[in-house]
GROMACS .gro file of C-alpha atoms in nm:
model
  121
    1MET     CA    1  -1.776   0.447   2.979
    2PHE     CA    2  -1.781   0.742   2.736
    3ILE     CA    3  -1.438   0.858   2.856
    4ALA     CA    4  -1.289   0.509   2.810
    5ALA     CA    5  -1.435   0.484   2.459
    6SER     CA    6  -1.299   0.829   2.373
    7ILE     CA    7  -0.952   0.741   2.499
    8LEU     CA    8  -0.957   0.415   2.302
    9SER     CA    9  -1.066   0.601   1.987
   10ILE     CA   10  -0.786   0.855   2.024
   11ALA     CA   11  -0.534   0.575   2.083
   12LEU     CA   12  -0.648   0.389   1.770
   13ILE     CA   13  -0.633   0.703   1.557
   14SER     CA   14  -0.283   0.776   1.690
   15TRP     CA   15  -0.175   0.418   1.622
   16GLU     CA   16  -0.308   0.437   1.265
   17ALA     CA   17  -0.126   0.768   1.205
   18MET     CA   18   0.196   0.609   1.334
   19ILE     CA   19   0.156   0.317   1.090
   20ASP     CA   20   0.094   0.561   0.803
   21ARG     CA   21   0.412   0.751   0.891
   22PHE     CA   22   0.602   0.421   0.910
   23ASN     CA   23   0.492   0.339   0.553
   24ALA     CA   24   0.542   0.695   0.421
   25VAL     CA   25   0.785   0.731   0.135
   26PRO     CA   26   1.073   0.972   0.207
   27SER     CA   27   1.040   1.288  -0.003
   28ASN     CA   28   1.373   1.229  -0.178
   29LEU     CA   29   1.272   0.880  -0.298
   30LYS     CA   30   1.178   0.897  -0.666
   31THR     CA   31   1.253   0.561  -0.835
   32ILE     CA   32   1.169   0.197  -0.784
   33SER     CA   33   1.537   0.114  -0.727
   34GLU     CA   34   1.555   0.376  -0.449
   35PHE     CA   35   1.233   0.229  -0.311
   36ARG     CA   36   1.387  -0.120  -0.306
   37GLU     CA   37   1.683   0.012  -0.108
   38TRP     CA   38   1.447   0.185   0.134
   39ASP     CA   39   1.212  -0.112   0.184
   40GLU     CA   40   1.395  -0.439   0.132
   41THR     CA   41   1.096  -0.637   0.264
   42ALA     CA   42   0.841  -0.512   0.006
   43GLY     CA   43   0.681  -0.763  -0.226
   44GLU     CA   44   0.755  -0.818  -0.591
   45SER     CA   45   0.671  -0.562  -0.859
   46ILE     CA   46   0.339  -0.632  -1.025
   47ASP     CA   47   0.312  -0.514  -1.385
   48ILE     CA   48  -0.030  -0.374  -1.470
   49SER     CA   49  -0.195  -0.180  -1.750
   50VAL     CA   50  -0.450   0.091  -1.673
   51GLY     CA   51  -0.594   0.325  -1.935
   52GLY     CA   52  -0.350   0.195  -2.195
   53LYS     CA   53  -0.049   0.283  -1.980
   54ARG     CA   54   0.185   0.044  -1.805
   55TYR     CA   55   0.256   0.071  -1.432
   56MET     CA   56   0.423  -0.127  -1.158
   57VAL     CA   57   0.263  -0.176  -0.818
   58VAL     CA   58   0.450  -0.290  -0.511
   59PHE     CA   59   0.269  -0.388  -0.194
   60GLY     CA   60   0.471  -0.343   0.121
   61GLY     CA   61   0.458  -0.216   0.473
   62SER     CA   62   0.253  -0.510   0.592
   63PRO     CA   63  -0.039  -0.410   0.808
   64LEU     CA   64   0.033  -0.382   1.176
   65PHE     CA   65  -0.240  -0.463   1.422
   66PRO     CA   66  -0.595  -0.512   1.290
   67ILE     CA   67  -0.637  -0.140   1.215
   68LYS     CA   68  -0.509  -0.186   0.860
   69GLU     CA   69  -0.673  -0.454   0.648
   70TYR     CA   70  -0.440  -0.408   0.351
   71PRO     CA   71  -0.069  -0.344   0.313
   72ALA     CA   72   0.061  -0.013   0.182
   73GLY     CA   73   0.065   0.029  -0.197
   74TYR     CA   74   0.328   0.202  -0.408
   75LEU     CA   75   0.261   0.294  -0.773
   76PHE     CA   76   0.539   0.347  -1.028
   77ASN     CA   77   0.509   0.449  -1.393
   78GLU     CA   78   0.666   0.252  -1.681
   79LYS     CA   79   0.994   0.441  -1.633
   80GLY     CA   80   1.011   0.326  -1.271
   81MET     CA   81   0.930   0.667  -1.123
   82LEU     CA   82   0.711   0.687  -0.814
   83VAL     CA   83   0.366   0.818  -0.906
   84ALA     CA   84   0.174   0.769  -0.582
   85TRP     CA   85   0.149   0.568  -0.267
   86SER     CA   86  -0.120   0.482  -0.018
   87PRO     CA   87  -0.070   0.373   0.343
   88GLU     CA   88  -0.347   0.118   0.287
   89ALA     CA   89  -0.395  -0.010  -0.067
   90SER     CA   90  -0.765  -0.063  -0.038
   91ASP     CA   91  -1.052  -0.019  -0.277
   92VAL     CA   92  -1.168   0.309  -0.127
   93ASP     CA   93  -0.895   0.555  -0.223
   94LYS     CA   94  -0.840   0.742  -0.548
   95TYR     CA   95  -0.589   0.481  -0.668
   96SER     CA   96  -0.826   0.188  -0.616
   97LEU     CA   97  -0.824   0.105  -0.987
   98TYR     CA   98  -0.447   0.041  -0.968
   99TRP     CA   99  -0.459  -0.158  -0.643
  100ASN     CA  100  -0.750  -0.370  -0.768
  101GLU     CA  101  -0.577  -0.441  -1.100
  102ALA     CA  102  -0.258  -0.544  -0.917
  103ARG     CA  103  -0.459  -0.776  -0.692
  104ARG     CA  104  -0.630  -0.924  -1.000
  105VAL     CA  105  -0.288  -0.997  -1.152
  106LEU     CA  106  -0.165  -1.152  -0.825
  107ILE     CA  107  -0.473  -1.374  -0.806
  108GLY     CA  108  -0.410  -1.493  -1.159
  109LYS     CA  109  -0.043  -1.571  -1.086
  110ALA     CA  110  -0.102  -1.742  -0.753
  111GLY     CA  111  -0.430  -1.912  -0.833
  112GLY     CA  112  -0.588  -1.738  -0.534
  113MET     CA  113  -0.571  -1.435  -0.310
  114PRO     CA  114  -0.232  -1.373  -0.144
  115GLU     CA  115  -0.229  -1.420   0.234
  116GLU     CA  116  -0.191  -1.049   0.313
  117PHE     CA  117  -0.525  -0.971   0.147
  118ASN     CA  118  -0.734  -1.246   0.302
  119SER     CA  119  -0.848  -1.033   0.594
  120GLY     CA  120  -0.966  -0.749   0.370
  121LEU     CA  121  -1.197  -0.943   0.144
   0.00000   0.00000   0.00000
């Protein structure tokens, strides 16, 4: 039983790492227009303001399998330059303020939580 649980744990960790690599931004990608060419299936840009500065957040790389509760998140500054990204735009990473603000804006636009976030809340 212990061996089976260990093998399953290793498989899940490997699967999660594969998903993270799938959502990873290529090192030469710097702008939102380059991002759009790279990921044509990503969602719309969400304009937010954090700490008096304007940013754009794009959610993409929809979660695969139930390992990821949230899609990947990509953060761009007001000039459209990539600032950061997270393989899972959740409320537990150092960019949670940005992801949460973008979700708040989406809720306001849509009148409710977008489908891709329902499982994580």
